[in-house]
Tab-separated table of C-alpha atoms and ligand atoms in Angstrom:
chain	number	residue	atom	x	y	z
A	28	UNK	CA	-8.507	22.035	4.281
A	29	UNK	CA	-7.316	21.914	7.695
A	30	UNK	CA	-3.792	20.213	8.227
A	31	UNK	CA	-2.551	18.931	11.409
A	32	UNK	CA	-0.011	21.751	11.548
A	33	UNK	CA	-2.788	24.309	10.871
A	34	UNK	CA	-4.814	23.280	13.371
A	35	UNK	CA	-5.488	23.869	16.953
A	36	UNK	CA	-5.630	21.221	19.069
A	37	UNK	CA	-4.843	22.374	22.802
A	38	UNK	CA	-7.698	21.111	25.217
A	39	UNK	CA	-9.440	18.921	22.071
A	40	UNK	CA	-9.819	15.345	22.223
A	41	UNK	CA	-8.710	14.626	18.336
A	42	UNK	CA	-10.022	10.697	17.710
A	43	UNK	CA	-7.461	9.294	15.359
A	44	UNK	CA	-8.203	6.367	13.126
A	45	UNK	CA	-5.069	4.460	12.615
A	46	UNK	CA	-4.245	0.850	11.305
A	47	UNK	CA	-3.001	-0.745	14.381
A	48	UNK	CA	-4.151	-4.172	12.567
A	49	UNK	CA	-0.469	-5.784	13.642
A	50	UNK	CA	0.204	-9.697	13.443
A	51	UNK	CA	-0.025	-11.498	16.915
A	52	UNK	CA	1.544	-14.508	17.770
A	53	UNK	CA	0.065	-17.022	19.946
A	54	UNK	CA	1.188	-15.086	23.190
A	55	UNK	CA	-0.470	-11.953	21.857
A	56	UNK	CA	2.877	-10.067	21.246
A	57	UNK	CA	3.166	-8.032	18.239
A	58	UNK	CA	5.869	-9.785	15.361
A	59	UNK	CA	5.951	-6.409	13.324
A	60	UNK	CA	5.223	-2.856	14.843
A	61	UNK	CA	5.517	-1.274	11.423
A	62	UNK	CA	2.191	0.052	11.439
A	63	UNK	CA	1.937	1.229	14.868
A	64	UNK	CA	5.155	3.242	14.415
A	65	UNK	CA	4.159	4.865	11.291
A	66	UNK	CA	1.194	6.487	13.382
A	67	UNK	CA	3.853	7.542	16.498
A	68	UNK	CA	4.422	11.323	14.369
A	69	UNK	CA	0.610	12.300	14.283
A	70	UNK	CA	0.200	11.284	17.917
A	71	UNK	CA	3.174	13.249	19.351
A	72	UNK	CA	2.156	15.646	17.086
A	73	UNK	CA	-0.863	16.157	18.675
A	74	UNK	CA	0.574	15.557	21.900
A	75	UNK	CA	2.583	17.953	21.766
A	76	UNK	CA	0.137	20.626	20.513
A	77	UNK	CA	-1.930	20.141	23.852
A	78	UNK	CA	-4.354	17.616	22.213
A	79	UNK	CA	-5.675	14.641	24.528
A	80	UNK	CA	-5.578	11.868	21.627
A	81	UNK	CA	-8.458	8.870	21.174
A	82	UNK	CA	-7.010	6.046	19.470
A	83	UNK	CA	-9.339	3.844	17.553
A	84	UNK	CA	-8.491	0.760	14.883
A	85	UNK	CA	-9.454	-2.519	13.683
A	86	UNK	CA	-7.543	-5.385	14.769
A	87	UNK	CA	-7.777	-9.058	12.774
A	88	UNK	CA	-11.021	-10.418	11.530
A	89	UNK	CA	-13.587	-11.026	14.725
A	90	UNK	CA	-16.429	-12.518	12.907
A	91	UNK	CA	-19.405	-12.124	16.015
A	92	UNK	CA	-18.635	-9.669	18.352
A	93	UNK	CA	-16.169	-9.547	21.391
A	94	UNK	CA	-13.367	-11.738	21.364
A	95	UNK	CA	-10.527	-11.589	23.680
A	96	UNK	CA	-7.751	-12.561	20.891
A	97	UNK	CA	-8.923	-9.682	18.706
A	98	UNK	CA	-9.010	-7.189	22.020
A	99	UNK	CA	-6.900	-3.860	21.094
A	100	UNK	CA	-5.571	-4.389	25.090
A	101	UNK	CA	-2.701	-6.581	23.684
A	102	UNK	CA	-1.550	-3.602	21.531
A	103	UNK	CA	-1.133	-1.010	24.998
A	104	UNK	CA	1.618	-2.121	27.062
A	105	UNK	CA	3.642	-1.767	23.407
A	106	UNK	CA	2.220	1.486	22.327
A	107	UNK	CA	2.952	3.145	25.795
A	108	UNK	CA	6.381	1.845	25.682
A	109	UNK	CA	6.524	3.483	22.163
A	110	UNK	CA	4.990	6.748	23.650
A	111	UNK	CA	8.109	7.139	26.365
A	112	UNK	CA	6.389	5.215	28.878
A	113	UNK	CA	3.145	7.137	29.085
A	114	UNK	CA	0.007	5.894	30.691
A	115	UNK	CA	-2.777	4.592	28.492
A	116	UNK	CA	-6.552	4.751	29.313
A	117	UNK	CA	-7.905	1.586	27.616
A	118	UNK	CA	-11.656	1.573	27.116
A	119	UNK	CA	-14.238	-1.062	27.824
A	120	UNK	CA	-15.312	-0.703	24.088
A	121	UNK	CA	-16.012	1.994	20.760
A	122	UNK	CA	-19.080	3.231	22.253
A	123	UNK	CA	-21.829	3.695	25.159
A	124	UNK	CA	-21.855	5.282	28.461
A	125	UNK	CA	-18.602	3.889	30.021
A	126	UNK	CA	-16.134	4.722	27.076
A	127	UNK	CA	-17.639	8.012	26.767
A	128	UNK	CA	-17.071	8.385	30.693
A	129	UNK	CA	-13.959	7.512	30.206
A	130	UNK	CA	-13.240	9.860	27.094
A	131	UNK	CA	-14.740	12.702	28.913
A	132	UNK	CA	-12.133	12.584	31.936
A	133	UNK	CA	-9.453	13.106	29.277
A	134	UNK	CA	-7.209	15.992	29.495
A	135	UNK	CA	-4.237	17.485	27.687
A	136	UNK	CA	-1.279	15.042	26.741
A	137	UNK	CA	-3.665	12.082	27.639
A	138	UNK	CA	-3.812	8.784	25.573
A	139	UNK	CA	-7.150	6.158	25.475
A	140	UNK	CA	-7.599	3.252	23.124
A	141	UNK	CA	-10.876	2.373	21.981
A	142	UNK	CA	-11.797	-1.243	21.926
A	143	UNK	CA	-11.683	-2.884	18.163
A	144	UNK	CA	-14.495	-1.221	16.375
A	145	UNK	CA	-14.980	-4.615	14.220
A	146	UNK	CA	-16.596	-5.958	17.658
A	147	UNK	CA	-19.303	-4.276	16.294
A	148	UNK	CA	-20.905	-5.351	12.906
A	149	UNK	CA	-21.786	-1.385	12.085
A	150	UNK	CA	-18.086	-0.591	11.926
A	151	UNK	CA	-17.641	-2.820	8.358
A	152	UNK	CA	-21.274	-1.443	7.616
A	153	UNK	CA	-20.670	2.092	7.296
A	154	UNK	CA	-23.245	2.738	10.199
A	155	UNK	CA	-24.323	6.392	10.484
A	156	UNK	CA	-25.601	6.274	13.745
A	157	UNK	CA	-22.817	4.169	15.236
A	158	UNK	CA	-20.600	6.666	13.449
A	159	UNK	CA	-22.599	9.439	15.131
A	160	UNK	CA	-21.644	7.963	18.792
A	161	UNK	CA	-17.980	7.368	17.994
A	162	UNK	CA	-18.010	10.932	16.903
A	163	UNK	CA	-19.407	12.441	20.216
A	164	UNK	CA	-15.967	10.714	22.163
A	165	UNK	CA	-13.879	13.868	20.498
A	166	UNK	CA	-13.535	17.309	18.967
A	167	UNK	CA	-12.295	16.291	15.776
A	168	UNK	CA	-11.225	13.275	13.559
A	169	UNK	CA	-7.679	12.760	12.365
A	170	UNK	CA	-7.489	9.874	9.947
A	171	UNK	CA	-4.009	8.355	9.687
A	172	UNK	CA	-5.078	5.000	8.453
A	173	UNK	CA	-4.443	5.228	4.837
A	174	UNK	CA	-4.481	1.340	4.474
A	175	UNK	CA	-8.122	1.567	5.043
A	176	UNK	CA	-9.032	4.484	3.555
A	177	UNK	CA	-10.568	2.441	0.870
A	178	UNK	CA	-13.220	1.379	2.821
A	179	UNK	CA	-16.572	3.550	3.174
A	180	UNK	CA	-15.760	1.809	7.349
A	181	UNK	CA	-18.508	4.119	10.218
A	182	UNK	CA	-14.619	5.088	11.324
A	183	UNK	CA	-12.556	5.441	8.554
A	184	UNK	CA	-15.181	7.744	6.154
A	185	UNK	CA	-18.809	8.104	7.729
A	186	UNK	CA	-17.707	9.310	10.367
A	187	UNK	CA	-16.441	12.797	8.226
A	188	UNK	CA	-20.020	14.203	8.660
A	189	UNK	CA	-20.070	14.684	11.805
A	190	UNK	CA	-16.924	16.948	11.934
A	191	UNK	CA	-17.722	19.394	9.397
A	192	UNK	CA	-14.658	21.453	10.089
A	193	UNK	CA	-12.913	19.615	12.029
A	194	UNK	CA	-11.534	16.659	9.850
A	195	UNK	CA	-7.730	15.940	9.003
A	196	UNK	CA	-5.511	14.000	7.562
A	197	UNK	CA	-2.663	12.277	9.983
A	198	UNK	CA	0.823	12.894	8.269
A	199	UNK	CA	0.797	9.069	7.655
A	200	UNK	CA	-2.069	9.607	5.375
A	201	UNK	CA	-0.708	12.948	4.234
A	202	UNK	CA	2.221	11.823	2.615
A	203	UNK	CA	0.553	8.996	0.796
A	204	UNK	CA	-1.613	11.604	-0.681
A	205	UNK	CA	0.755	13.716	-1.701
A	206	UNK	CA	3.341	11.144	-2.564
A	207	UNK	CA	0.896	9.390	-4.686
A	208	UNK	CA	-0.565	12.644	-6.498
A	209	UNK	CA	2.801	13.740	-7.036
A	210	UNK	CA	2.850	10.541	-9.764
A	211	UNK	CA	-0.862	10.102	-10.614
A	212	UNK	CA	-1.546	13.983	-11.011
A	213	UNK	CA	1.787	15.865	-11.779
A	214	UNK	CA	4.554	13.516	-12.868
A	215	UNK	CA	7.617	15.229	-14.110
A	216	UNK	CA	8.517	13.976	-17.514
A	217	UNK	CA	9.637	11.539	-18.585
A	218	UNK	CA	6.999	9.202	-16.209
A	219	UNK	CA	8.251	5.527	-15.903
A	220	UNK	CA	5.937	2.544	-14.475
A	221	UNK	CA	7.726	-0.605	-13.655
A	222	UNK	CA	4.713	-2.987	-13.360
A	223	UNK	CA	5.854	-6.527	-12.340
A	224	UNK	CA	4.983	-9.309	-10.469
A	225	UNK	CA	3.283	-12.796	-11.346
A	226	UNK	CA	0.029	-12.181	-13.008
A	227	UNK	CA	-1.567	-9.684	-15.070
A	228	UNK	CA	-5.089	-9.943	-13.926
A	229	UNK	CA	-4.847	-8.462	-10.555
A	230	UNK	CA	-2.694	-5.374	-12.093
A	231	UNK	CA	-4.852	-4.816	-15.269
A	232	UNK	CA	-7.225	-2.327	-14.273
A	233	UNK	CA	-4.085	-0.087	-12.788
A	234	UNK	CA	-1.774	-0.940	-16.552
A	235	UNK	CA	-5.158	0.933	-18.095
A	236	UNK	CA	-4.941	3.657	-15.838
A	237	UNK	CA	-1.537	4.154	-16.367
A	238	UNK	CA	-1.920	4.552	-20.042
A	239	UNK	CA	-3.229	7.880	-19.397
A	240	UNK	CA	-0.492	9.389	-17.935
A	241	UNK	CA	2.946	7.322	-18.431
A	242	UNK	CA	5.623	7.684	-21.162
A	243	UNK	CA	6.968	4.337	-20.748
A	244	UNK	CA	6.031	1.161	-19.139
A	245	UNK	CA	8.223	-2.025	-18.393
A	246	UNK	CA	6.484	-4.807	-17.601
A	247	UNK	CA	8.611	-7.762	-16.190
A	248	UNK	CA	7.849	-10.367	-13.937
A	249	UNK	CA	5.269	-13.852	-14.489
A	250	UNK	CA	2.795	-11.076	-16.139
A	251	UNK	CA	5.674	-10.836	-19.172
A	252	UNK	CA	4.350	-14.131	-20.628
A	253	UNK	CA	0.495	-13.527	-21.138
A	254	UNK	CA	2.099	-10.182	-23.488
A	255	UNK	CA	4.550	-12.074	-25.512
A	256	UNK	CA	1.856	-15.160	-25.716
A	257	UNK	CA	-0.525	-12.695	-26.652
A	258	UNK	CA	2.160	-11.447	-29.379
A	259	UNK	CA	2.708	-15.127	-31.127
A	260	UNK	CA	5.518	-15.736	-28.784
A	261	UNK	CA	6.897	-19.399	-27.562
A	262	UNK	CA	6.750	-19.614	-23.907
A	263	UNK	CA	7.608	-22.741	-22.631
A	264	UNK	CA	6.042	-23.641	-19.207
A	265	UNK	CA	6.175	-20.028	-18.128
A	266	UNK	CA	3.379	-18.763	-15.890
A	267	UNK	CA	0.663	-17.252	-17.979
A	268	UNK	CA	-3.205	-16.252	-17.825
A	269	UNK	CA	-4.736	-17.463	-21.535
A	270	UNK	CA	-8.134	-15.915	-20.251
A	271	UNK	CA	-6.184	-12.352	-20.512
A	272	UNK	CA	-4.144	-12.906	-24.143
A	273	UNK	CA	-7.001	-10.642	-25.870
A	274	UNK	CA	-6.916	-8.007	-23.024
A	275	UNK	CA	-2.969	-7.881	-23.320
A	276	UNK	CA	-3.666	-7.389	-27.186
A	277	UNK	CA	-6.571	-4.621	-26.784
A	278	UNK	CA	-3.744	-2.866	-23.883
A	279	UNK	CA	-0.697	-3.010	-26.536
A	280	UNK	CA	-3.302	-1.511	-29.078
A	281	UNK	CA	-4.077	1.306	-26.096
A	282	UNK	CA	-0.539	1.871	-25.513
A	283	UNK	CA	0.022	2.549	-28.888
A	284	UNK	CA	-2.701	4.755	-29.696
A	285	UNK	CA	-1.863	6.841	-26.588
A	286	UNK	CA	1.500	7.242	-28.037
A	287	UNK	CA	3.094	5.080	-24.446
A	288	UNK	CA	6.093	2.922	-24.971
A	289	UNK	CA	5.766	-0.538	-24.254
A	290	UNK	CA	8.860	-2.459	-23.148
A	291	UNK	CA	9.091	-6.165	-22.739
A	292	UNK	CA	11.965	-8.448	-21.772
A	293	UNK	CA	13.821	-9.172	-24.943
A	294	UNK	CA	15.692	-12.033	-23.103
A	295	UNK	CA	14.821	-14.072	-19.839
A	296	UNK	CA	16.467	-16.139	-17.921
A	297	UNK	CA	14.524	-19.859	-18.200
A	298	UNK	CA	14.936	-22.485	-15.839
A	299	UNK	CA	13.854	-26.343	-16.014
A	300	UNK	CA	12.376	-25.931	-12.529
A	301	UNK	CA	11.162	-23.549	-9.969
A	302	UNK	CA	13.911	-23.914	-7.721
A	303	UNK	CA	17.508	-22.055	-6.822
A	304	UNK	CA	19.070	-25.877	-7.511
A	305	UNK	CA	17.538	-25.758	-11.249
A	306	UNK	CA	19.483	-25.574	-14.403
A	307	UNK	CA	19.130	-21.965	-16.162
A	308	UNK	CA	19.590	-20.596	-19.422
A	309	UNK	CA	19.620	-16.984	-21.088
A	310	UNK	CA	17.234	-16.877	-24.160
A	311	UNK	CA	15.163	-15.267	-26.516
A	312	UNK	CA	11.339	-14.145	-24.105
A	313	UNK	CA	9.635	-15.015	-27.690
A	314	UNK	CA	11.445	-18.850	-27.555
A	315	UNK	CA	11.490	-20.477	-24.412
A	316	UNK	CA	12.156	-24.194	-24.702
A	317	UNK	CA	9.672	-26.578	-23.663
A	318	UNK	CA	8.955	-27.436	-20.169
A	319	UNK	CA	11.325	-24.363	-18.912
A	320	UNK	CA	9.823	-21.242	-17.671
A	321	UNK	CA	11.310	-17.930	-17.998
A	322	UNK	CA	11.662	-16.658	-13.806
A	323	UNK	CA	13.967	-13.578	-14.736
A	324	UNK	CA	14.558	-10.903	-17.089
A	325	UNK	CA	18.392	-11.552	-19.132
A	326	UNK	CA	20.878	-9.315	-19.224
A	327	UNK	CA	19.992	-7.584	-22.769
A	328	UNK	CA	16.675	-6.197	-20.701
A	329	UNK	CA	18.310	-5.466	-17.657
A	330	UNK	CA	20.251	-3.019	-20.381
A	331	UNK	CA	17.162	-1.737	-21.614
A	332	UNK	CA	15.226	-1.552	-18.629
A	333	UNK	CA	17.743	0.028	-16.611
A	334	UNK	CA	18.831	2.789	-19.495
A	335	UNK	CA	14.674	3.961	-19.455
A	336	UNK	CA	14.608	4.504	-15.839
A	337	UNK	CA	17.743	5.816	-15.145
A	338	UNK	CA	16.338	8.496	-17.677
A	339	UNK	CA	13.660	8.753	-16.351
A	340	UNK	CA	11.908	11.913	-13.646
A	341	UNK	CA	8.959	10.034	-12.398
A	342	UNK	CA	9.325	6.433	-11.311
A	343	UNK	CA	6.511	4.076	-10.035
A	344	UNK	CA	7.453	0.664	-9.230
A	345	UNK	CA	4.937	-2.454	-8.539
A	346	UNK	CA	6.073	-5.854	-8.691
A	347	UNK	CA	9.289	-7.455	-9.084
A	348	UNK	CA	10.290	-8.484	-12.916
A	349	UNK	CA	11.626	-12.117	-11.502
A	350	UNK	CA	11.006	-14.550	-8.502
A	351	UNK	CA	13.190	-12.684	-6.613
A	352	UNK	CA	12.856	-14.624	-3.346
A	353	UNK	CA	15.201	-16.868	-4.807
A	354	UNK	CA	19.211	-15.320	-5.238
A	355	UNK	CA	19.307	-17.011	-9.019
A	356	UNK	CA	15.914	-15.096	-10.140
A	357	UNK	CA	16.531	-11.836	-8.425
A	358	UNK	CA	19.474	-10.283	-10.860
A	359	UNK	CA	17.201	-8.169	-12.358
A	360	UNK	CA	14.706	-7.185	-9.759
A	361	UNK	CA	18.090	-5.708	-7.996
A	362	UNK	CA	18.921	-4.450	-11.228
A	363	UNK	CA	15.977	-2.393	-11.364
A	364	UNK	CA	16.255	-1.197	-8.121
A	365	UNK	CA	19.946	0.195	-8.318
A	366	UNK	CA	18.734	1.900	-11.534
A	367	UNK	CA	15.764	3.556	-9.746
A	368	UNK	CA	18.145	4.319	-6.726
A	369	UNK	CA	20.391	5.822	-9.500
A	370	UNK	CA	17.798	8.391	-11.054
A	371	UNK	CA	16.866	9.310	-7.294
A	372	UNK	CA	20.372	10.290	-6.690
A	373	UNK	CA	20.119	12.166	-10.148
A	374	UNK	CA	16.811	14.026	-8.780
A	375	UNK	CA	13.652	11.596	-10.062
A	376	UNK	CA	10.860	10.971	-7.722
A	377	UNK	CA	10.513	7.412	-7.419
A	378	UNK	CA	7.476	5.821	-5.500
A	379	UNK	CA	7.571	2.198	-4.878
A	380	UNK	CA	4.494	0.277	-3.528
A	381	UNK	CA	2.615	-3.330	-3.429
A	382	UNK	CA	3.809	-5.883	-1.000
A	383	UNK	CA	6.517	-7.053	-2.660
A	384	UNK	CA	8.279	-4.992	-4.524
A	385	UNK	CA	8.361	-3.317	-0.983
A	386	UNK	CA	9.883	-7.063	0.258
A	387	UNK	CA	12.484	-6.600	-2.655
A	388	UNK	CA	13.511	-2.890	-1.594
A	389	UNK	CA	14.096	-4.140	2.056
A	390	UNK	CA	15.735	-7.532	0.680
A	391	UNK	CA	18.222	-5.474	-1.391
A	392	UNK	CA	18.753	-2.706	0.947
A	393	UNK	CA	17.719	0.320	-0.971
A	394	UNK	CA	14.696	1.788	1.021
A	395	UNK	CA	16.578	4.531	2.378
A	396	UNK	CA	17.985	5.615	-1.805
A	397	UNK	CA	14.097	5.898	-3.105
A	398	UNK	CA	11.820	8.639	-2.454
A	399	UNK	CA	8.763	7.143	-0.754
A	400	UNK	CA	7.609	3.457	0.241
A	401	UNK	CA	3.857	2.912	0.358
A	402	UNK	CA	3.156	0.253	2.227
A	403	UNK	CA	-0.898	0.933	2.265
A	404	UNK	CA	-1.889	-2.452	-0.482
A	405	UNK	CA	-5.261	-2.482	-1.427
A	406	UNK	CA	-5.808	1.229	-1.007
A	407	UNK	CA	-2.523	2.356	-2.553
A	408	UNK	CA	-3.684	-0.012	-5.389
A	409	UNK	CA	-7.419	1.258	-5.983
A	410	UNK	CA	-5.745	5.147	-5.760
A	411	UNK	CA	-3.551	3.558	-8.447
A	412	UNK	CA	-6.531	2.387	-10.464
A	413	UNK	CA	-7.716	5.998	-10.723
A	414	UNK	CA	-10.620	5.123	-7.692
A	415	UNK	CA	-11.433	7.239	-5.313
A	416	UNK	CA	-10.838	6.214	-1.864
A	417	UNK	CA	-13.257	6.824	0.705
A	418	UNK	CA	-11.368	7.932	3.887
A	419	UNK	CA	-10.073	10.378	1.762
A	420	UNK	CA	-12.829	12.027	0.197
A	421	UNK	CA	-14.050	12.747	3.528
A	422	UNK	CA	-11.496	14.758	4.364
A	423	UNK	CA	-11.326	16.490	1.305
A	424	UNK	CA	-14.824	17.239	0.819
B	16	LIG	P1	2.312	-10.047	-7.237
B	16	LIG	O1	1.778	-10.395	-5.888
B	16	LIG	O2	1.334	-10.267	-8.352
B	16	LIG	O3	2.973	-8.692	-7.271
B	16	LIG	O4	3.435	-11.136	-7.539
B	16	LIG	C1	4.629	-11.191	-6.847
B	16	LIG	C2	5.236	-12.540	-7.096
B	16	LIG	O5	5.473	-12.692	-8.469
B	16	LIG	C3	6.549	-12.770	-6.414
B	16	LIG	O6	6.379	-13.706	-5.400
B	16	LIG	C4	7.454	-13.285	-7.515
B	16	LIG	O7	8.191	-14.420	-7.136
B	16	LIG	C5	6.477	-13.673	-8.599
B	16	LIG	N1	7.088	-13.644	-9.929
B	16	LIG	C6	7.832	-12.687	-10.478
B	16	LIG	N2	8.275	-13.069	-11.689
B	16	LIG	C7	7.790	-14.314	-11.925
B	16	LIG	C8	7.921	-15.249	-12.995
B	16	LIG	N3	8.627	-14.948	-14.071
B	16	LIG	N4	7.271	-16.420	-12.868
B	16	LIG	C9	6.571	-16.715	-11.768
B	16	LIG	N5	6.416	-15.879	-10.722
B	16	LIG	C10	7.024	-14.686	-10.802
């Protein structure tokens, strides 16, 4: 497989699919950059390797065509302050005679945006032929856009077939791979998932996946209280899914038979409301008093939790184990982060991904002491669930 610092670019036009889908505000300037910064190394890259580069994203949801709000021209005045000030080329759209005018004047070190290729229905539709016309702007296809590499998109996977051997990863996309494949497919022993967050539903498919290759999992957070229900447990007015209690059961039963460790909160922290003003109380996460609801793991399981991953080699986390957005309820979210930042400064490999446990590492200050963020949601989360992702199966293949 070609890598971008394998291959030649000098004189190619390399199209590179990125996820420039930033938030707007009503003025049409951008509230958070993240994205478009994580893309800056494969463009200078490429730059810089005498490659004229063809931007191309998705931007918001336009639901019939054209629409100025959605119009990747409110993203170029930022980007070419981002690129040092360079001039950007922005095209009249994705495809057609003009655009590929345009992309045809392009030399070395030049930059053009294509318009948002959700103006046109065959983006979302995986649209060979569509795919076939985006493909003739360029040499080769870079995709850096790992957040959408779950998507079988005309730009994001079809469009592989028409660069046989000329298809890349971006380094964005890159080090998810390998970041992620470093836990799913070679995890140094012992292998620790934190899974948290409020319910179990949306993380069950990934817990089962997990079974096959973890030596412990915690699971803290609302999802805590569907297990210990499940288990003949007392749990108050905590948050809990009763259409799951037999699929907790049938995943304890799993866990067991694939010889995986299992840890729970032993103790919570209840409170008689959801609110940093309520009353709170450490007990027992099998005997929550009526009408309280258990919003934290207690100190016992920060103990417990903390002594499994500081012992730990691999580390994935997903979810926080309390509602840390409020100070009282995020002890032991911050808890488990100091112990993961602990085993990383001890040599584990610690990933930590989903929206917000990536809120909680920036909240408590700690993304700089793990080993890689993955910020990519949904796709991070289907790689997670043992799926194979599109946009990166072209590549590969
Ligand atoms: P998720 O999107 O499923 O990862 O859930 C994240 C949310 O779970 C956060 O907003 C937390 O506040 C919430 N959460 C964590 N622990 C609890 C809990 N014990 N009860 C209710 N919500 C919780």
């Amino acid at each position: 497989m070609q890598t971008i610092e394998s291959y030649d670019f000098s004189g190619k036009k390399a199209l590179i699919r990125v996820d420039f889908n930033v938030p707007l505000n009503e003025q049409f300037e951008i509230t958070d950059d993240t994205r478009m910064t994580a893309a800056l190394p494969t463009i200078n890259t490429i730059l810089g390797k005498g490659g004229a580069v063809i931007i191309m994203s998705h931007l918001g949801r336009p639901k019939k065509g054209p629409e100025d709000k959605f119009s990747m021209k409110h993203l170029v005045p930022h980007l070419s302050e981002l690129l040092g000030g360079k001039a950007i080329k922005m095209a009249p759209d994705c495809i057609g005679e003009a655009t590929k005018a345009m992309a045809s004047t392009l030399k070395a070190g030049d930059v053009m945006v294509l318009e948002n290729l959700r103006f046109h229905p065959e983006e979302e539709g995986g649209d060979e032929d569509f795919a076939r016309q985006i493909s003739e702007l360029g040499d080769c296809w870079v995709n850096d856009a790992f957040g959408t590499a779950h998507r079988a998109h005309a730009s994001t996977a079809v469009i592989a077939k028409f660069f046989p051997n000329d298809k890349l990863f971006g380094l964005l996309v890159a080090s998810e791979v390998e970041s992620l494949d470093k836990v799913l497919k070679a995890p140094q022993r012992p292998f620790t998932a934190i899974m948290g967050g409020s319910k179990v539903s949306s993380k069950i498919t990934i817990i089962e996946n997990l079974l096959n290759s973890v030596d412990h999992l915690i699971i803290g957070g609302g999802m805590t209280y569907t297990f210990v229900k499940a288990q003949g447990g007392k749990i108050g007015g905590s948050i809990c899914e009763d259409d799951y209690l037999e699929l907790a059961k049938s995943l304890l039963i799993k866990a067991k038979e694939k010889g995986v460790q299992f840890h729970f909160a032993v103790d919570v922290v209840e409170a008689d409301a959801f609110a940093e003003t309520a009353n709170t109380k450490v007990v027992s996460s099998y005997a929550i008093d009526d009408n309280w609801s258990g919003l934290d793991i207690g100190p016992e399981t920060i103990k417990n939790f903390s002594k499994v991953v500081r012992e730990s080699k691999t580390i994935l986390w997903n979810g926080p184990v309390g509602v840390f957005e409020m100070d009282k309820f995020a002890v032991g979210t911050k808890a488990i982060g100091d112990a993961i930042v602990q085993a990383t400064a001890n040599g584990a490999f610690s990933l930590v991904g989903g929206g917000d446990s990536v809120a909680a590492v920036n909240k408590f200050n700690i993304a700089d002491k793990v080993s890689y963020i993955s910020t990519a949601g949904g796709a991070m989360l289907e790689y997670l669930e043992g799926r194979i992702l599109p946009g990166i199966a072209a590549v590969q293949e």
